[in-house]
Amino acid sequence: MLLPALGGALPDQREAIRVGDQTASWEQIRDAAAGIAGRIAGAPAVAVHATASLDTVVAIVGGLMAGVPVVPVPADAGPVELAHILTDSGAALLLAQTPPPVPLPIPVEPVDRARPGPSTPIAEPPGTATALILYTSGTTGAPKGVLLTRDAIGYGLDALAEAWAWTPDDTLAHGLPLYHVHGLVLGVLGALRVGCRLVHTGRPHPDRYATAGGTLLFGVPTVWSRIAADPVSARALAPARLLVSGSAPLPVPVFDRLRELTGHRPVERYGMTETLITVSTRVDGERRPGHVGLPLRGIATRLVDDAGQPVPEDGESIGELQVRGPTLFAGYLGMPEATEASHAPGGWFRTGDVATVGPDGQHRIVGRASIDLIKSGGYRIGAGEVENMLLAHPGVREAAVVGVPHPELGQEIVAYVVGDGVAAQALIDFVAGRLSWHKRPRQVHLVDALPRNAMGKVQKRQLLP
Ligand code: MLC
Ligand code: AMP
């Protein structure tokens, strides 16, 4: 069973899940989700407008119960991003409490939590069924749909529970978005698989983490960096059991400051939408700043050079990290060529991350091979998608987008634009209003020309400080 907490096998808790100021027991989640499952059964896929709410939890669980692939849609997706996800995924219906105020290509329905479930119990779908279709950015073009099976999710969560000694006695707390691996798969489905209480803080503000009563806390490095800069909130985390950071590199000074203020060495773990979490430090293992630990149970990793040859695991030599194991995705939706190109022979997934591995097996993520994949605030953003959106503005002739190092966000999206009398702020608003809020450039530099080589190719590295 993918989500045992809903199967009646565990003692029910009146406040099993809290999202913002709403609470529900597992039984309430299960009954409401069964109503949704009955409504959508047989659909090819269902999209869920994934705001931070109990409705989102119920709608997603309802899809999982029905065995209908669930497509969580970023809560702040603009019309262009929304139209792409809703059309590309083949979703028959968008479940949304407050529909996005733009024309939509498919019907919208509210999440009716009072709807009764079917009279006959719903059978558990097979493990090979697609559970989630998560949209994620590549270097160019529109986001791709990543197909994740129930088995991959179940296996990945069990391996994490083992590495972190995550049990029903924990209270998981976080305030991450409910449409990515971190906040949704680990942060909601993880609690429902392990059977622990979940407190979602609505927004990931330090003071809300401080008062959530979590024994296990999840955050992206930007959140930990804000907590480390707020000593009162940080000190309130001292009674917790485990602070977990992931989705982007945790800067060593933030690790050190958290240790000083909370008494905890954070656990770091590494993963991707396509692979789920593959490498992590363990509750009973070494937690070395700047390192993400060892492969999880059942996962194999290797380092290769540009020719695909092995790179020595000496802690210094760098190579592309490739991973293999039961948590890998089943492919990009409708893109067999992209799926094939993302794998090396033997079932190895090319992560595109550059890493070192020490003789003791400790992994260190050094960076990304491509300058065109940006991580800002833990969000993965393709430079090409933002460039295409800028080029859709009538006042833009050329655009180049880069991720510039930023002390809190990791990287900040910066655009260089050759334009015809267009203002920088107008371009920021143009992107923010059509894609997601977090995909907007934080700075736009209007320039006379982009740096190009003799072949005419833009030299993006020259745009970095
Ligand atoms: C936010 N604001 C908005 C807005 N969203 N205003 C208008 N429209 C919107 N859509 C406002 C806020 O109210 C706030 O104002 C201000 O903008 C700053 O908001 P913020 O959310 O703090 O912004 P920012 O600093 O950009 O965000 C930092 C962050 C966010 C950490 C909260 O980046 C975040 O949630 N990141 C998580 C990404 C994530 O989950 N990644 C996982 C990928 S899975 P005011 O006035 O309130 O200050 C993965 C696999 C793995 O990577 O390994 O885990
Ligand atoms: P996403 O598909 O949004 O999950 O982003 C995956 C990418 O996030 C990876 O390819 C890495 O570049 C980055 N990432 C995730 N976790 C870590 C980590 N702990 N340290 C460094 N980078 C990370």
Coordinates of C-alpha atoms and ligand atoms in Angstrom, one line a residue:
M1 CA 0.0 0.0 0.0
L2 CA 1.4 3.4 -1.0
L3 CA 0.0 5.4 1.9
P4 CA -0.5 3.1 4.9
A5 CA -1.6 6.0 7.1
L6 CA -4.8 6.1 5.1
G7 CA -5.3 2.4 5.3
G8 CA -6.6 2.2 8.8
A9 CA -3.7 0.2 9.9
L10 CA -2.3 2.9 12.2
P11 CA -4.0 4.5 15.1
D12 CA -5.8 7.6 13.9
Q13 CA -4.8 11.0 15.1
R14 CA -7.3 13.9 15.3
E15 CA -4.7 16.4 14.0
A16 CA -2.7 14.1 11.7
I17 CA -2.3 16.9 9.2
R18 CA -2.2 20.6 9.7
V19 CA -1.8 22.9 6.7
G20 CA -1.8 26.6 7.7
D21 CA -4.7 26.9 10.1
Q22 CA -6.7 23.8 8.8
T23 CA -6.4 20.4 10.4
A24 CA -7.6 16.9 9.5
S25 CA -7.3 13.4 10.8
W26 CA -6.1 10.6 8.5
E27 CA -9.6 9.3 8.4
Q28 CA -11.0 12.6 7.2
I29 CA -8.3 12.8 4.5
R30 CA -9.1 9.3 3.5
D31 CA -12.8 9.8 3.3
A32 CA -12.5 13.1 1.4
A33 CA -10.0 11.7 -1.0
A34 CA -12.3 8.7 -1.6
G35 CA -14.9 11.1 -2.8
I36 CA -12.5 12.7 -5.2
A37 CA -11.3 9.3 -6.3
G38 CA -14.9 8.2 -7.2
R39 CA -15.3 11.5 -9.1
I40 CA -12.2 11.1 -11.3
A41 CA -11.9 7.3 -11.7
G42 CA -11.0 6.4 -15.2
A43 CA -9.7 9.8 -16.2
P44 CA -6.4 9.7 -18.2
A45 CA -4.9 12.2 -15.7
V46 CA -6.1 14.9 -13.3
A47 CA -4.4 18.3 -12.7
V48 CA -4.4 19.8 -9.2
H49 CA -3.9 23.5 -8.6
A50 CA -1.4 22.9 -5.9
T51 CA -1.8 25.8 -3.4
A52 CA -0.5 25.2 0.1
S53 CA -3.9 23.8 1.4
L54 CA -5.7 20.8 2.8
D55 CA -7.7 20.7 -0.5
T56 CA -4.5 20.1 -2.4
V57 CA -3.5 17.2 -0.1
V58 CA -7.0 15.7 -0.5
A59 CA -7.1 16.2 -4.3
I60 CA -3.7 14.6 -4.8
V61 CA -4.4 11.7 -2.5
G62 CA -7.7 11.2 -4.3
G63 CA -5.9 10.9 -7.6
L64 CA -3.4 8.4 -6.1
M65 CA -6.3 6.4 -4.6
A66 CA -8.1 6.2 -8.0
G67 CA -4.9 5.3 -9.8
V68 CA -5.2 8.4 -12.0
P69 CA -1.9 10.1 -12.7
V70 CA -1.8 13.4 -10.8
V71 CA -0.4 16.6 -12.3
P72 CA 0.3 19.1 -9.6
V73 CA 0.3 22.6 -11.1
P74 CA 2.4 25.3 -9.5
A75 CA 0.1 27.6 -7.6
D76 CA 1.5 30.7 -9.2
A77 CA 1.8 29.4 -12.7
G78 CA 1.0 32.1 -15.3
P79 CA -1.2 31.5 -18.3
V80 CA 1.5 30.3 -20.6
E81 CA 2.9 27.8 -18.2
L82 CA -0.6 26.7 -17.2
A83 CA -1.7 26.1 -20.7
H84 CA 1.4 24.1 -21.5
I85 CA 1.1 21.8 -18.4
L86 CA -2.7 21.3 -18.8
T87 CA -2.4 20.5 -22.5
D88 CA 0.8 18.5 -22.5
S89 CA -0.2 16.3 -19.6
G90 CA -3.5 15.2 -21.1
A91 CA -5.3 16.0 -17.8
A92 CA -9.1 15.7 -18.2
L93 CA -9.9 18.1 -15.3
L94 CA -8.3 20.7 -13.1
L95 CA -9.2 20.5 -9.5
A96 CA -8.9 24.0 -8.0
Q97 CA -10.5 25.6 -5.0
T98 CA -10.0 29.1 -6.5
P99 CA -9.5 28.7 -10.3
P100 CA -6.6 30.7 -11.8
P101 CA -8.2 33.8 -13.3
V102 CA -7.2 33.1 -16.9
P103 CA -8.8 31.1 -19.8
L104 CA -8.1 27.4 -19.3
P105 CA -8.0 24.7 -21.9
I106 CA -9.8 22.1 -19.7
P107 CA -12.8 22.1 -17.3
V108 CA -12.2 23.2 -13.7
E109 CA -13.9 21.8 -10.6
P110 CA -13.6 22.7 -6.9
V111 CA -12.2 20.1 -4.5
D112 CA -15.5 18.9 -2.9
R113 CA -14.3 17.4 0.5
A114 CA -17.9 16.4 1.4
R115 CA -18.5 14.2 -1.6
P116 CA -19.1 10.6 -0.5
G117 CA -16.8 7.9 -1.8
P118 CA -17.9 5.0 -3.9
S119 CA -19.9 2.3 -2.1
T120 CA -17.4 -0.5 -3.0
P121 CA -13.8 0.0 -1.7
I122 CA -11.3 1.2 -4.3
A123 CA -8.6 -1.5 -5.0
E124 CA -5.0 -0.4 -4.6
P125 CA -3.6 0.4 -8.1
P126 CA -0.6 -1.6 -9.3
G127 CA 2.9 -0.4 -8.3
T128 CA 3.9 0.2 -12.0
A129 CA 1.1 2.8 -12.4
T130 CA 2.0 6.4 -12.9
A131 CA 1.4 8.2 -9.6
L132 CA 2.6 11.7 -10.5
I133 CA 3.5 13.7 -13.5
L134 CA 5.8 16.5 -12.3
Y135 CA 6.8 19.2 -14.7
T136 CA 10.4 20.3 -14.6
S137 CA 12.6 22.5 -16.7
G138 CA 15.3 21.4 -19.1
T139 CA 18.0 23.7 -20.5
T140 CA 15.8 24.7 -23.4
G141 CA 12.1 24.7 -24.3
A142 CA 9.0 24.2 -22.2
P143 CA 9.0 22.1 -19.0
K144 CA 8.8 18.3 -19.5
G145 CA 6.4 15.9 -17.6
V146 CA 8.4 13.5 -15.5
L147 CA 6.5 10.2 -14.9
L148 CA 6.9 8.8 -11.4
T149 CA 5.5 5.4 -10.5
R150 CA 4.0 4.3 -7.2
D151 CA 6.8 1.8 -6.7
A152 CA 9.5 4.4 -7.2
I153 CA 7.9 6.7 -4.7
G154 CA 7.2 4.0 -2.1
Y155 CA 10.8 2.6 -2.5
G156 CA 12.3 6.1 -2.2
L157 CA 10.4 7.0 0.9
D158 CA 11.2 3.8 2.6
A159 CA 14.9 4.2 1.9
L160 CA 14.8 7.8 3.4
A161 CA 12.8 6.6 6.4
E162 CA 15.6 4.0 7.0
A163 CA 18.4 6.6 6.5
W164 CA 16.8 9.2 8.8
A165 CA 15.1 6.8 11.3
W166 CA 11.9 8.5 10.4
T167 CA 9.0 6.9 12.4
P168 CA 5.4 7.5 13.3
D169 CA 6.7 9.2 16.5
D170 CA 8.0 12.1 14.4
T171 CA 6.2 15.3 13.6
L172 CA 7.3 16.5 10.2
A173 CA 7.2 20.3 9.7
H174 CA 8.0 22.4 6.6
G175 CA 6.5 25.2 4.4
L176 CA 7.6 24.1 1.0
P177 CA 5.5 24.2 -2.2
L178 CA 3.2 21.2 -2.8
Y179 CA 4.1 20.6 -6.4
H180 CA 7.7 19.4 -6.3
V181 CA 9.5 16.3 -5.0
H182 CA 10.7 18.1 -1.9
G183 CA 7.4 19.5 -0.5
L184 CA 5.0 17.0 -2.1
V185 CA 6.7 13.6 -2.4
L186 CA 8.8 13.8 0.8
G187 CA 6.8 16.5 2.6
V188 CA 3.3 15.0 2.2
L189 CA 3.5 11.5 0.8
G190 CA 6.4 10.8 3.2
A191 CA 4.3 11.6 6.2
L192 CA 1.4 9.5 4.9
R193 CA 3.7 6.6 4.2
V194 CA 5.5 6.7 7.5
G195 CA 2.4 7.6 9.4
C196 CA 3.8 10.6 11.2
R197 CA 2.1 13.9 11.9
L198 CA 2.6 16.7 9.4
V199 CA 2.6 20.4 10.0
H200 CA 2.7 22.5 6.9
T201 CA 3.5 26.1 7.8
G202 CA 1.9 27.7 4.8
R203 CA 4.9 29.7 4.0
P204 CA 8.5 28.7 4.9
H205 CA 9.1 31.6 7.3
P206 CA 11.6 31.1 10.1
D207 CA 9.2 32.1 12.9
R208 CA 6.7 29.5 11.6
Y209 CA 9.3 26.8 11.6
A210 CA 10.2 27.8 15.1
T211 CA 6.6 27.3 16.4
A212 CA 5.6 24.2 14.3
G213 CA 6.6 21.7 16.9
G214 CA 8.5 19.6 14.3
T215 CA 10.9 16.8 15.3
L216 CA 11.9 16.5 11.6
L217 CA 12.2 19.7 9.6
F218 CA 12.6 20.0 5.8
G219 CA 13.9 23.1 4.0
V220 CA 15.7 24.3 0.9
P221 CA 19.0 26.1 1.6
T222 CA 17.3 29.5 1.2
V223 CA 15.0 28.7 4.0
W224 CA 17.8 27.4 6.2
S225 CA 19.8 30.5 5.4
R226 CA 16.9 32.7 6.6
I227 CA 16.6 30.6 9.8
A228 CA 20.3 30.9 10.4
A229 CA 20.0 34.7 10.1
D230 CA 17.2 34.7 12.7
P231 CA 18.8 33.5 16.0
V232 CA 15.6 33.4 18.0
S233 CA 13.8 31.1 15.5
A234 CA 16.9 29.0 15.0
R235 CA 17.4 28.4 18.8
A236 CA 13.8 27.3 19.0
L237 CA 14.7 24.3 16.8
A238 CA 17.1 22.9 19.4
P239 CA 14.6 20.3 20.7
A240 CA 14.0 18.9 17.2
R241 CA 15.5 15.5 16.1
L242 CA 16.7 16.2 12.6
L243 CA 17.1 19.3 10.3
V244 CA 17.2 18.2 6.7
S245 CA 18.4 20.4 3.8
G246 CA 18.1 19.6 0.1
S247 CA 17.2 20.7 -3.5
A248 CA 20.3 22.9 -3.8
P249 CA 23.7 23.2 -2.1
L250 CA 23.7 24.2 1.5
P251 CA 26.5 26.8 2.0
V252 CA 29.1 25.7 4.6
P253 CA 28.7 29.0 6.6
V254 CA 24.9 28.3 6.9
F255 CA 25.7 24.7 8.0
D256 CA 28.1 26.1 10.6
R257 CA 25.7 28.8 11.9
L258 CA 22.8 26.3 12.2
R259 CA 25.1 24.0 14.3
E260 CA 26.0 26.9 16.6
L261 CA 22.4 28.1 17.0
T262 CA 20.5 24.8 17.1
G263 CA 23.1 22.3 18.2
H264 CA 22.2 20.2 15.1
R265 CA 24.4 19.3 12.2
P266 CA 21.9 19.4 9.3
V267 CA 21.4 16.2 7.3
E268 CA 21.9 17.0 3.6
R269 CA 20.4 14.9 0.8
Y270 CA 20.6 15.1 -3.0
G271 CA 18.0 14.3 -5.6
M272 CA 16.2 15.3 -8.7
T273 CA 12.6 15.2 -10.0
E274 CA 13.7 12.4 -12.4
T275 CA 15.4 10.3 -9.7
L276 CA 13.8 11.2 -6.4
I277 CA 16.3 11.3 -3.6
T278 CA 19.4 9.2 -4.3
V279 CA 22.1 10.3 -1.9
S280 CA 21.9 11.4 1.7
T281 CA 23.8 11.7 5.0
R282 CA 22.4 9.4 7.6
V283 CA 21.1 9.9 11.1
D284 CA 23.8 7.6 12.4
G285 CA 26.5 8.6 9.9
E286 CA 28.9 11.4 9.3
R287 CA 27.4 14.8 8.4
R288 CA 30.2 16.7 6.7
P289 CA 29.5 20.3 5.6
G290 CA 29.5 20.6 1.8
H291 CA 28.8 16.9 1.4
V292 CA 25.5 15.0 0.6
G293 CA 26.5 11.6 2.0
L294 CA 26.2 8.1 0.6
P295 CA 23.8 6.5 -1.9
L296 CA 20.5 5.3 -0.4
R297 CA 19.7 1.6 -0.2
G298 CA 19.3 0.1 -3.6
I299 CA 20.9 3.1 -5.4
A300 CA 24.1 2.9 -7.4
T301 CA 26.1 6.0 -8.4
R302 CA 29.2 6.5 -10.6
L303 CA 31.3 9.4 -11.9
V304 CA 32.2 9.5 -15.6
D305 CA 34.2 11.9 -17.8
D306 CA 33.0 13.4 -21.1
A307 CA 33.9 10.2 -22.9
G308 CA 31.8 8.1 -20.5
Q309 CA 35.0 6.7 -18.8
P310 CA 35.1 6.2 -15.0
V311 CA 36.6 9.0 -12.9
P312 CA 38.6 8.0 -9.8
E313 CA 36.6 8.2 -6.6
D314 CA 39.4 10.0 -4.7
G315 CA 37.5 13.0 -3.4
E316 CA 39.1 15.4 -5.8
S317 CA 38.5 14.2 -9.4
I318 CA 35.3 15.6 -10.8
G319 CA 33.0 13.9 -13.2
E320 CA 29.4 13.8 -14.2
L321 CA 27.3 12.0 -11.5
Q322 CA 25.2 9.1 -12.9
V323 CA 22.6 7.2 -10.9
R324 CA 20.7 3.9 -11.2
G325 CA 18.1 2.3 -9.1
P326 CA 14.4 1.7 -8.3
T327 CA 13.6 5.4 -7.7
L328 CA 14.2 6.5 -11.2
F329 CA 11.4 8.0 -13.3
A330 CA 9.6 6.0 -16.0
G331 CA 10.4 8.6 -18.7
Y332 CA 9.4 12.1 -19.9
L333 CA 5.8 12.1 -21.0
G334 CA 5.5 11.8 -24.8
M335 CA 9.2 12.4 -25.3
P336 CA 10.9 9.0 -25.9
E337 CA 14.0 10.7 -27.5
A338 CA 14.6 13.0 -24.6
T339 CA 14.1 10.0 -22.2
E340 CA 16.7 8.0 -24.2
A341 CA 19.1 10.9 -24.4
S342 CA 19.0 11.3 -20.6
H343 CA 20.3 7.8 -20.0
A344 CA 23.6 6.1 -20.6
P345 CA 23.7 2.4 -21.6
G346 CA 23.0 0.1 -18.6
G347 CA 20.1 2.1 -17.2
W348 CA 22.3 4.9 -15.8
F349 CA 20.6 8.3 -15.6
R350 CA 22.8 11.3 -16.5
T351 CA 22.1 13.8 -13.8
G352 CA 23.9 16.7 -15.4
D353 CA 25.5 17.4 -12.0
V354 CA 29.2 17.5 -11.5
A355 CA 30.5 15.8 -8.4
T356 CA 33.3 14.2 -6.5
V357 CA 33.1 10.9 -4.6
G358 CA 35.6 10.2 -1.8
P359 CA 37.2 6.9 -1.0
D360 CA 34.8 6.7 1.9
G361 CA 31.9 7.1 -0.5
Q362 CA 31.0 10.7 0.5
H363 CA 29.5 12.6 -2.4
R364 CA 30.1 16.3 -3.0
I365 CA 28.0 18.1 -5.6
V366 CA 30.3 20.7 -7.3
G367 CA 27.8 22.2 -9.7
R368 CA 25.9 21.7 -12.9
A369 CA 27.5 20.8 -16.2
S370 CA 25.2 23.2 -18.1
I371 CA 25.1 26.9 -17.5
D372 CA 21.5 26.8 -18.7
L373 CA 20.0 25.1 -15.7
I374 CA 19.6 27.5 -12.9
K375 CA 18.7 26.8 -9.2
S376 CA 17.2 29.7 -7.5
G377 CA 15.7 29.3 -4.0
G378 CA 15.7 25.6 -4.7
Y379 CA 13.6 26.0 -7.8
R380 CA 15.0 24.5 -11.1
I381 CA 14.7 27.0 -13.9
G382 CA 15.7 26.5 -17.6
A383 CA 17.4 29.6 -19.1
G384 CA 15.8 28.7 -22.4
E385 CA 12.3 28.9 -21.1
V386 CA 12.8 32.4 -19.7
E387 CA 14.7 33.6 -22.8
N388 CA 11.8 32.4 -25.0
M389 CA 9.3 34.3 -22.9
L390 CA 11.4 37.4 -23.1
L391 CA 11.7 37.0 -26.9
A392 CA 7.9 36.8 -27.0
H393 CA 7.8 40.5 -25.9
P394 CA 7.6 42.8 -29.0
G395 CA 10.2 45.1 -27.6
V396 CA 12.9 42.4 -27.3
R397 CA 15.3 41.5 -30.1
E398 CA 17.8 39.2 -28.2
A399 CA 17.9 37.8 -24.8
A400 CA 20.4 35.7 -22.7
V401 CA 19.5 34.5 -19.2
V402 CA 22.1 33.3 -16.6
G403 CA 22.1 32.3 -12.9
V404 CA 24.3 34.6 -11.0
P405 CA 25.6 33.6 -7.5
H406 CA 23.4 35.0 -4.8
P407 CA 24.1 34.7 -1.0
E408 CA 20.5 33.6 -0.1
L409 CA 18.9 32.2 -3.3
G410 CA 22.0 30.3 -4.4
Q411 CA 21.6 31.7 -7.9
E412 CA 19.6 34.7 -9.0
I413 CA 18.0 34.9 -12.5
V414 CA 19.6 37.7 -14.5
A415 CA 18.7 38.6 -18.1
Y416 CA 20.7 40.5 -20.6
V417 CA 18.4 42.0 -23.3
V418 CA 18.9 43.8 -26.5
G419 CA 15.6 45.7 -26.9
D420 CA 13.8 48.5 -28.6
G421 CA 12.9 51.1 -25.9
V422 CA 11.5 48.6 -23.4
A423 CA 12.0 49.1 -19.7
A424 CA 13.6 46.5 -17.5
Q425 CA 10.7 46.3 -15.0
A426 CA 8.2 45.8 -17.8
L427 CA 10.1 42.7 -18.9
I428 CA 10.3 41.3 -15.3
D429 CA 6.5 41.8 -15.0
F430 CA 6.0 40.2 -18.5
V431 CA 7.8 37.0 -17.5
A432 CA 6.3 36.9 -13.9
G433 CA 2.8 37.3 -15.4
R434 CA 3.1 34.4 -17.9
L435 CA 5.4 31.8 -16.3
S436 CA 5.7 31.3 -12.6
W437 CA 6.6 34.1 -10.2
H438 CA 9.9 32.4 -9.3
K439 CA 10.9 32.2 -13.0
R440 CA 11.0 36.0 -13.3
P441 CA 14.4 37.6 -13.8
R442 CA 15.3 39.5 -10.6
Q443 CA 17.5 41.9 -12.8
V444 CA 17.3 42.8 -16.4
H445 CA 20.3 44.6 -18.0
L446 CA 19.5 46.4 -21.3
V447 CA 22.6 46.1 -23.5
D448 CA 23.5 47.1 -27.1
A449 CA 24.7 43.6 -28.0
L450 CA 25.2 40.2 -26.5
P451 CA 28.8 38.8 -26.4
R452 CA 29.1 36.3 -29.2
N453 CA 32.0 34.1 -30.6
A454 CA 33.1 34.0 -34.3
M455 CA 30.3 31.5 -35.0
G456 CA 27.7 33.9 -33.6
K457 CA 27.0 31.8 -30.5
V458 CA 26.2 33.8 -27.3
Q459 CA 29.1 33.5 -24.8
K460 CA 27.1 33.3 -21.6
R461 CA 30.1 32.8 -19.3
Q462 CA 31.1 36.3 -20.2
L463 CA 27.9 37.5 -18.6
L464 CA 28.8 36.0 -15.2
P465 CA 30.6 38.2 -12.6
Ligands
MLC1 C1 5.6 35.5 -3.5 N1 5.4 36.8 -3.6 C2 4.6 37.1 -4.6 C3 4.4 35.9 -5.2 N2 5.0 34.9 -4.6 N3 4.1 38.3 -5.0 C4 3.3 38.2 -6.1 N4 3.0 37.1 -6.8 C5 3.5 35.9 -6.4 N5 3.2 34.8 -7.1 C6 5.9 37.8 -2.6 C7 5.8 37.3 -1.2 O1 4.5 37.5 -0.6 C8 6.9 38.0 -0.5 O2 6.5 39.3 0.0 C9 8.0 38.2 -1.5 O3 7.3 38.0 -2.8 C10 9.1 37.2 -1.3 O4 8.5 36.0 -1.3 P1 9.3 34.7 -1.1 O5 8.4 33.5 -1.4 O6 10.0 34.7 0.2 O7 10.3 34.8 -2.3 P2 11.6 34.2 -2.6 O8 12.6 34.9 -1.7 O9 11.8 34.3 -4.0 O10 11.4 32.7 -2.2 C11 12.3 32.0 -1.4 C12 11.6 30.6 -1.0 C13 11.1 30.0 -2.3 C14 12.7 29.8 -0.4 C15 10.4 30.8 -0.1 O11 12.2 30.1 -3.3 C16 10.7 28.6 -2.2 O12 9.6 28.3 -1.7 N6 11.5 27.6 -2.7 C17 11.2 26.2 -2.6 C18 11.6 25.5 -3.9 C19 11.4 24.0 -3.8 O13 10.5 23.5 -3.1 N7 12.2 23.3 -4.5 C20 12.2 21.8 -4.5 C21 12.3 21.3 -5.9 S1 12.4 19.5 -5.8 P3 6.5 39.7 1.5 O14 6.0 41.0 1.5 O15 5.7 38.6 2.2 O16 8.0 39.6 1.9 C22 14.0 19.1 -5.8 C23 14.4 17.7 -5.5 C24 15.1 17.7 -4.3 O17 14.8 20.0 -6.0 O18 16.3 17.4 -4.2 O19 14.5 18.2 -3.3
AMP2 P1 14.8 19.4 -9.3 O1 14.6 18.6 -10.5 O2 14.1 20.6 -9.2 O3 14.6 18.4 -8.2 O4 16.4 19.8 -9.2 C1 17.4 18.8 -9.2 C2 18.7 19.5 -9.0 O5 18.8 20.1 -7.8 C3 19.9 18.5 -9.1 O6 20.2 18.1 -10.4 C4 20.9 19.3 -8.4 O7 21.5 20.2 -9.3 C5 20.2 20.1 -7.3 N1 20.3 19.6 -6.0 C6 19.3 18.8 -5.3 N2 19.8 18.6 -4.1 C7 21.0 19.1 -4.0 C8 22.0 19.2 -2.9 N3 21.7 18.6 -1.7 N4 23.1 19.8 -3.1 C9 23.4 20.3 -4.3 N5 22.5 20.4 -5.4 C10 21.3 19.7 -5.2

